[in-house]
Short mmCIF file of C-alpha atoms and ligand atoms in Angstrom, two decimals:
data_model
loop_
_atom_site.label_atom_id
_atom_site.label_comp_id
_atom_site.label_asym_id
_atom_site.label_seq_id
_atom_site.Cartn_x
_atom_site.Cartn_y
_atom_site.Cartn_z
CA UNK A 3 108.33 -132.40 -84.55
CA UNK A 4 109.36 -132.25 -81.13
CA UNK A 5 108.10 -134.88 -77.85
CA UNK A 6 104.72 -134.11 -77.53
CA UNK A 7 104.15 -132.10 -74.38
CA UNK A 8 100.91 -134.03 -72.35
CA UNK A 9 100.36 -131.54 -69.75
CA UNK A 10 101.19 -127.75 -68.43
CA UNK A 11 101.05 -127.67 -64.93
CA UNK A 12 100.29 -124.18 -62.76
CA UNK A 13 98.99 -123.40 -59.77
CA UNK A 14 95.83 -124.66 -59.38
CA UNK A 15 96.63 -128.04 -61.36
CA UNK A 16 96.94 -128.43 -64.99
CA UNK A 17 96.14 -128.00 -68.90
CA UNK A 18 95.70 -131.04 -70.69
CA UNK A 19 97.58 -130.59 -73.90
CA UNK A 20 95.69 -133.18 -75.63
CA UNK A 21 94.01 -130.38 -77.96
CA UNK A 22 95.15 -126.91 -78.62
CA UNK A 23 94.28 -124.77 -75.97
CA UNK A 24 93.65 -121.17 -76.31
CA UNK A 25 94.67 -118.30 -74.11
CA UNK A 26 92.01 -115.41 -74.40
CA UNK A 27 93.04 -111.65 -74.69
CA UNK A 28 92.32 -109.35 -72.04
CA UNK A 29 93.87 -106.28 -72.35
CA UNK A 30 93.22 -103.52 -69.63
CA UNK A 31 94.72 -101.08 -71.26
CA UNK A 32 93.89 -97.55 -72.96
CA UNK A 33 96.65 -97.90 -75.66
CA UNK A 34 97.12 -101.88 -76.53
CA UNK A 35 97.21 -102.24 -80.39
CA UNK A 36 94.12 -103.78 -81.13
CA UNK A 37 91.55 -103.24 -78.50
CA UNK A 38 93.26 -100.61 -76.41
CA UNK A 39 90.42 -98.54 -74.39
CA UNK A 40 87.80 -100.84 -75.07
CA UNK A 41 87.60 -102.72 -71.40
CA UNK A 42 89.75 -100.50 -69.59
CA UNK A 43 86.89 -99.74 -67.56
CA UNK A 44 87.44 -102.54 -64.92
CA UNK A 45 83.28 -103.84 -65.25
CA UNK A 46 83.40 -103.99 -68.75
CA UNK A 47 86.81 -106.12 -68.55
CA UNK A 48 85.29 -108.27 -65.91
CA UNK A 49 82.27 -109.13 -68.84
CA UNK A 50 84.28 -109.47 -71.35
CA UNK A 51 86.75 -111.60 -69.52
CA UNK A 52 83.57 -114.00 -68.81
CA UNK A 53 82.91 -113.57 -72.60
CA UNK A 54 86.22 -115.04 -73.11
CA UNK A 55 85.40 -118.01 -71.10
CA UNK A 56 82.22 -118.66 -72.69
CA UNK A 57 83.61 -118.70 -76.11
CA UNK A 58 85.82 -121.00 -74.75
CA UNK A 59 89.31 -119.90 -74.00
CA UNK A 60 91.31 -122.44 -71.69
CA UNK A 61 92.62 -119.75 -69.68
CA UNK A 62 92.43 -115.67 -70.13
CA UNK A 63 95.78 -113.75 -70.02
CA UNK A 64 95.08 -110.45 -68.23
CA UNK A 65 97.62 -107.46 -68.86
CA UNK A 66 97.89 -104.02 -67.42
CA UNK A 67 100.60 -102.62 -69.96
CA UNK A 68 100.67 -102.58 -73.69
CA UNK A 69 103.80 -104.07 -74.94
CA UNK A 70 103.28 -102.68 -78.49
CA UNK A 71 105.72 -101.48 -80.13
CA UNK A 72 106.62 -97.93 -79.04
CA UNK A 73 104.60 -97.82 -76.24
CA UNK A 74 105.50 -96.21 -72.73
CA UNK A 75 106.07 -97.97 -69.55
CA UNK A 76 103.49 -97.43 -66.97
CA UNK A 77 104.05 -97.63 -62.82
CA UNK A 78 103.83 -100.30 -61.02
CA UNK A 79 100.47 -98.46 -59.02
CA UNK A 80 99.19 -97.61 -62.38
CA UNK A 81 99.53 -101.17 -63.78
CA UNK A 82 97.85 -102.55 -60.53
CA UNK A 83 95.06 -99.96 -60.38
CA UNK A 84 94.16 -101.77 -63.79
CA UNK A 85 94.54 -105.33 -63.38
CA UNK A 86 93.89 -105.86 -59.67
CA UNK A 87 89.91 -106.02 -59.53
CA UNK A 88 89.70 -107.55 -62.91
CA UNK A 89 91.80 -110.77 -61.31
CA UNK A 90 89.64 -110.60 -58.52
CA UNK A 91 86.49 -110.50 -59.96
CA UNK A 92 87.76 -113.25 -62.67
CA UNK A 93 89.23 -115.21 -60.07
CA UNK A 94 86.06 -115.64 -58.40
CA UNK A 95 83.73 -115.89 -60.65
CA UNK A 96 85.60 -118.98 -63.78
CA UNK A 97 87.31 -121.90 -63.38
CA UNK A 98 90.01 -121.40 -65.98
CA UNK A 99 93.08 -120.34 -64.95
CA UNK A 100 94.07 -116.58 -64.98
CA UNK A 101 97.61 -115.74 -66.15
CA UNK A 102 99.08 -112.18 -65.72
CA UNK A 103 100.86 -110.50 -68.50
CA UNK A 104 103.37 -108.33 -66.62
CA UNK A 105 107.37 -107.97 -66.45
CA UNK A 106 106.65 -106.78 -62.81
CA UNK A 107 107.64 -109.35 -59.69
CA UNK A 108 105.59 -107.26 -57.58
CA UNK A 109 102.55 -107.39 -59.98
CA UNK A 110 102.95 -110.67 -60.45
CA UNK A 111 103.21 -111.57 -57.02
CA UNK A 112 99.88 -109.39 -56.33
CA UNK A 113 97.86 -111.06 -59.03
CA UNK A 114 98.98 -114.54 -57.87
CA UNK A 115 97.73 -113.27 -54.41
CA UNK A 116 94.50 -112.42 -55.85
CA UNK A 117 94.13 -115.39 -57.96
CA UNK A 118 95.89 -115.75 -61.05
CA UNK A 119 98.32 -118.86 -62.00
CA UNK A 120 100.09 -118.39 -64.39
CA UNK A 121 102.94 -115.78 -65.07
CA UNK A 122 103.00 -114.53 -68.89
CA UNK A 123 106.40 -112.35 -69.03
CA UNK A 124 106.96 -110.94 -72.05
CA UNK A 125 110.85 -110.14 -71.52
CA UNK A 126 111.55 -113.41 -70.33
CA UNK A 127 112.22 -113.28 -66.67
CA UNK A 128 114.67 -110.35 -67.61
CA UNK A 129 114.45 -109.24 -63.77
CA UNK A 130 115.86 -112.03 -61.92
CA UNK A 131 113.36 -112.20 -58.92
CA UNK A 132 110.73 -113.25 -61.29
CA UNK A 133 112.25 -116.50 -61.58
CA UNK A 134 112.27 -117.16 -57.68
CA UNK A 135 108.86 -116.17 -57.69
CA UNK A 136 107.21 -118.46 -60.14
CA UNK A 137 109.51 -121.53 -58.19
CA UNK A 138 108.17 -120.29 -54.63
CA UNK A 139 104.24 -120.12 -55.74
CA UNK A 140 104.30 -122.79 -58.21
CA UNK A 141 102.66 -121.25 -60.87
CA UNK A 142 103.31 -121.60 -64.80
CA UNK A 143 105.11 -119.77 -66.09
CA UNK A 144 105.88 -118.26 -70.36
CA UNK A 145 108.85 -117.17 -71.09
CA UNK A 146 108.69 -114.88 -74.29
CA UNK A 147 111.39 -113.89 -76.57
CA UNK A 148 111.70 -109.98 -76.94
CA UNK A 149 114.71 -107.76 -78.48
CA UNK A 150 115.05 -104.84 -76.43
CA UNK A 151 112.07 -103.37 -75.02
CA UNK A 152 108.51 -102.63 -76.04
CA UNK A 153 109.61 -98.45 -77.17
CA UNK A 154 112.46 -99.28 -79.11
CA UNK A 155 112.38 -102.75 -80.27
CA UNK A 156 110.96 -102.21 -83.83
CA UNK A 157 113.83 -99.84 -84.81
CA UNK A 158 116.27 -102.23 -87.11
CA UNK A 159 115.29 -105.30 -85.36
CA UNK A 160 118.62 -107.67 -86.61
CA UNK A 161 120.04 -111.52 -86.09
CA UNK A 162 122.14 -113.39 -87.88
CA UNK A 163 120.17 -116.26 -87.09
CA UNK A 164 117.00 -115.54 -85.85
CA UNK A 165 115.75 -118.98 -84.95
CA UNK A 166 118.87 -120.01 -83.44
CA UNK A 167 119.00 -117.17 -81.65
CA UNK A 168 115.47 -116.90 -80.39
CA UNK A 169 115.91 -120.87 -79.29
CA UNK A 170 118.79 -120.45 -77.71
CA UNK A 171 117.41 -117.16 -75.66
CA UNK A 172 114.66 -119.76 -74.91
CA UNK A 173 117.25 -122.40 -73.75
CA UNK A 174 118.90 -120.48 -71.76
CA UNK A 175 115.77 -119.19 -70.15
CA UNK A 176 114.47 -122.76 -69.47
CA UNK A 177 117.74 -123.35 -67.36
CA UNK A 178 117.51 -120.02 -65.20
CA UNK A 179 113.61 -121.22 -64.41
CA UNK A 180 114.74 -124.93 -63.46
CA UNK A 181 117.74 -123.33 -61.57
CA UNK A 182 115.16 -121.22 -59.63
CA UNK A 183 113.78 -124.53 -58.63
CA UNK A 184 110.67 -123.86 -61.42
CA UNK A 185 109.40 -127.66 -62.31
CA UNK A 186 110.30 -128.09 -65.79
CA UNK A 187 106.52 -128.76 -66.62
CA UNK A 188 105.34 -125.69 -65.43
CA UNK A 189 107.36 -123.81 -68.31
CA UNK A 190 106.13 -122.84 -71.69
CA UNK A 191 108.12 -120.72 -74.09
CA UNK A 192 107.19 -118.54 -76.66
CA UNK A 193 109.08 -116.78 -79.59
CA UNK A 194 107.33 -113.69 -79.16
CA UNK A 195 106.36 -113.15 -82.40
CA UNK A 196 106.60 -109.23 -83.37
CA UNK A 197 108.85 -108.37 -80.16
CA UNK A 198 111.81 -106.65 -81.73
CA UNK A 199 111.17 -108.85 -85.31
CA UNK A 200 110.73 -107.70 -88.91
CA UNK A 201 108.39 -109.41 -91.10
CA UNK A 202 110.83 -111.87 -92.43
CA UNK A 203 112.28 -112.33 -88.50
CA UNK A 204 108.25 -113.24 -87.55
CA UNK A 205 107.60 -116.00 -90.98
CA UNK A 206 111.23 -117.56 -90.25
CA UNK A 207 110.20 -118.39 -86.46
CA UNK A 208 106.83 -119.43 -87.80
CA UNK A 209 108.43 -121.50 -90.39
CA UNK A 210 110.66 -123.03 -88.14
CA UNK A 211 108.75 -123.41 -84.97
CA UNK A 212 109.42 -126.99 -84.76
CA UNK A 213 112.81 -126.08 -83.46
CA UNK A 214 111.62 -124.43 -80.38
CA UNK A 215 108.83 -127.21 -80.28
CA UNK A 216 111.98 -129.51 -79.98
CA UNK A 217 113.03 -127.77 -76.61
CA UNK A 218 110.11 -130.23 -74.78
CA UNK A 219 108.18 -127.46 -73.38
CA UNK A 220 104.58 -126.62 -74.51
CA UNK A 221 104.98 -123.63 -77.16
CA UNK A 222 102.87 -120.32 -76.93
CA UNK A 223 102.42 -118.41 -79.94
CA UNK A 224 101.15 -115.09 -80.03
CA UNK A 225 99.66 -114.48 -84.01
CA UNK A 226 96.34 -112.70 -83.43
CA UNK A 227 95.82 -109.75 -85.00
CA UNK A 228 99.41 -108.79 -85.87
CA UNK A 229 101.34 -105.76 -87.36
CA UNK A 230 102.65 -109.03 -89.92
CA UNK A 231 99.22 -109.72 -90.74
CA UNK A 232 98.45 -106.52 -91.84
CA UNK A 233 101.90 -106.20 -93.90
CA UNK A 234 100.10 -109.02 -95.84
CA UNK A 235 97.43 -107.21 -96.61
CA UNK A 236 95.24 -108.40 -93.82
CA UNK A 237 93.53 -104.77 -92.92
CA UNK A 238 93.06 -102.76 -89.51
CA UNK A 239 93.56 -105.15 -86.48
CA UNK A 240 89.75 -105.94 -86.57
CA UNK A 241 89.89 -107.36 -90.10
CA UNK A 242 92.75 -109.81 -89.45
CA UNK A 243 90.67 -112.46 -88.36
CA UNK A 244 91.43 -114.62 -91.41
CA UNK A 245 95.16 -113.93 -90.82
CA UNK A 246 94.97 -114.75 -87.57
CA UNK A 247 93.46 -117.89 -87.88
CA UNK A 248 95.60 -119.02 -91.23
CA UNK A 249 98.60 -118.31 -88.81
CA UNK A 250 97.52 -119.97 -85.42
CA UNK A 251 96.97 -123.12 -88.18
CA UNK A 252 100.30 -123.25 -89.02
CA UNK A 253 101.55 -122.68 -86.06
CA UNK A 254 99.86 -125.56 -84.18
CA UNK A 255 100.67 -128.00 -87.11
CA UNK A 256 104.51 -126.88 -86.33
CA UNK A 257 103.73 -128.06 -83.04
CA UNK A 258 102.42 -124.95 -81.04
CA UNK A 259 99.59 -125.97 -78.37
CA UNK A 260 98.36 -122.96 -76.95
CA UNK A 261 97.63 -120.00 -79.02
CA UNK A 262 96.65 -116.79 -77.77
CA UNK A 263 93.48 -114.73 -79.32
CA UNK A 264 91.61 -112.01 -79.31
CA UNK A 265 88.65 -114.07 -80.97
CA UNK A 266 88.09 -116.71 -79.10
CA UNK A 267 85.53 -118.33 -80.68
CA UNK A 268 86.11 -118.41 -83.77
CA UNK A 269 89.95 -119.32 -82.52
CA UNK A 270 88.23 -122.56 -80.90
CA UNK A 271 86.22 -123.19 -83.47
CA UNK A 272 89.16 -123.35 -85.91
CA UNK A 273 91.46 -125.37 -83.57
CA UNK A 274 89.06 -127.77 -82.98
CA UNK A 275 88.89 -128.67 -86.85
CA UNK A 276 92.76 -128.41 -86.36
CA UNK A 277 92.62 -130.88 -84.28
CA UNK A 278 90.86 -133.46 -85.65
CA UNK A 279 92.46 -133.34 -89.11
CA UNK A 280 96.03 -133.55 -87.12
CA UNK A 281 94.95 -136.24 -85.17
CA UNK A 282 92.61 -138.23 -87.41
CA UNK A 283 90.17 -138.62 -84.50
CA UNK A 284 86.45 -140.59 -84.96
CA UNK A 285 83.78 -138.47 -83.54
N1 HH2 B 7 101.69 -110.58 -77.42
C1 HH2 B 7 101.24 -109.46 -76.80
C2 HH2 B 7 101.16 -109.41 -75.41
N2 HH2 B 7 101.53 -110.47 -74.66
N3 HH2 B 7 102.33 -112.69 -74.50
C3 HH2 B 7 102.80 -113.80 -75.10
N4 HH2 B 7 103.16 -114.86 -74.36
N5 HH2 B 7 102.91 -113.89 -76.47
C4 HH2 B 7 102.56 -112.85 -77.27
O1 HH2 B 7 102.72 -112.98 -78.52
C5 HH2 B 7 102.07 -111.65 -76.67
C6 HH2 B 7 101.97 -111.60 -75.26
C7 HH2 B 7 100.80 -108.29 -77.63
O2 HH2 B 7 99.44 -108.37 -77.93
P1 HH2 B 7 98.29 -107.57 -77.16
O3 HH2 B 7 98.23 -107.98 -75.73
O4 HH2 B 7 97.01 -107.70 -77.88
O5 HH2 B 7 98.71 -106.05 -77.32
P2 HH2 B 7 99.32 -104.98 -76.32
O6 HH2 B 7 100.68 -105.43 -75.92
O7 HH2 B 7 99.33 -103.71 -77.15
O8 HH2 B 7 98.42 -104.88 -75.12
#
């Protein structure tokens, strides 16, 4: 395993990584894969974002665009129209940080404006303003491995290494940030697990996850409810609880300390037995 990782710092101070912490799911989307249409009305987000919280998530990642595979870009405006009062309201309202799930500087840049602290972007800073944004407002900041782009990047996903090449996406990444002038505890990484990867791509990374543990920044990893799951006979997205969880496991055992859910708490509920076992703790 890699250093352990004591803290993730963002805007409005910092996560603790002395347990696993889990990032909550809020998608305000009509399309995303496993939820799509179900809070895209902006008050029923708002609830179940305070759902989230009560479960127990450590911070709630709020996206405007579904990044499944084959799905459409939407505008900027669009993207906005959908995230903007859900930050708000959020933002007022918990005391978790907010991160924004966008590829966008200017919806990032909004969001941290209305609240948020944390930038989630799935393409890994690919435009290069993001990176001078997360330095100026000193916010955290994942950076996610993705081949290609959300519409394409399932067709004949290939490496010839994929966890070298993922890491050293990741490396290279973690220099652009701390070139920015990003502090180098403010960054998380994340191997994006089903962004432009086949099933064999997604159990390799998962497998070998102690290898981007071993970069020294706190790892994300993005399991719940999965196309992979399902390929193991784990169901429609609602049924992959179990698969979820059995992955998120592993994962944090590899070294992984924040995992991102749908179901919270049952998520925190499982970490927390995680936890102890990894750490032998008395109660
Ligand atoms: N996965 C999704 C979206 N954002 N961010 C990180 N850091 N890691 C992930 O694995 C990750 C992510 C896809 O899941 P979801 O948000 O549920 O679906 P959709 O993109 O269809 O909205």
């Amino acid at each position: 395993m890699g250093s352990p990782v004591k803290v993730w710092r963002h805007r409005t101070g910092e996560l603790v990584l002395d347990r696993t912490r889990v990032m909550g799911v809020l998608n305000v989307t009509p399309d995303s894969f496993s939820d799509g249409g179900r809070y895209f009305d902006p008050d029923a987000a708002l609830r179940h974002g305070l759902d989230l919280v009560d479960a127990g998530a450590d911070l709630v990642d709020v996206g405007g665009e579904s990044t499944r595979p084959g799905s459409d870009p939407v505008s900027a405006e669009e993207e906005w129209r959908r995230v903007g009062p859900v930050i708000r309201g959020l933002a007022e309202k918990v005391q978790v940080p907010l991160s924004i799930d966008t590829m966008k500087p200017d919806i990032a840049t909004k969001a941290i404006d209305a609240g948020a602290s944390i930038v989630n972007d799935v393409s890994g800073m690919r435009d290069p303003s993001m990176a001078r944004l997360v330095a100026k407002s000193h916010v955290g900041v994942v950076a996610m491995h993705m081949l290609g782009n959300p519409k394409t990047m399932q067709e004949h996903p290939a490496y010839a290494d994929v966890v070298g090449e993922v890491r050293s996406f990741l490396t290279e990444r973690i220099r652009v940030l701390t070139g920015a002038g990003v502090a180098s505890e403010a960054i998380a990484v994340d191997p994006g697990v089903g962004f432009g990867k086949t099933l064999d791509h997604n159990l390799s990374l998962l497998r070998h996850l102690d290898q981007i543990v071993a970069l020294g920044h706190p790892v994300v990893i993005g399991v719940s409810r999965k196309s992979f799951i399902e390929r193991l006979g784990g169901g429609e997205p609602s049924e992959r609880l179990s698969g979820s969880i059995a992955a998120a496991t592993f994962a944090v055992v590899k070294g992984a300390r924040v995992v991102r859910a749908h179901d919270v708490r049952e998520t925190v509920r499982a970490m927390r037995v995680v936890d102890h076992v990894l750490r032998g703790e008395k109660l």
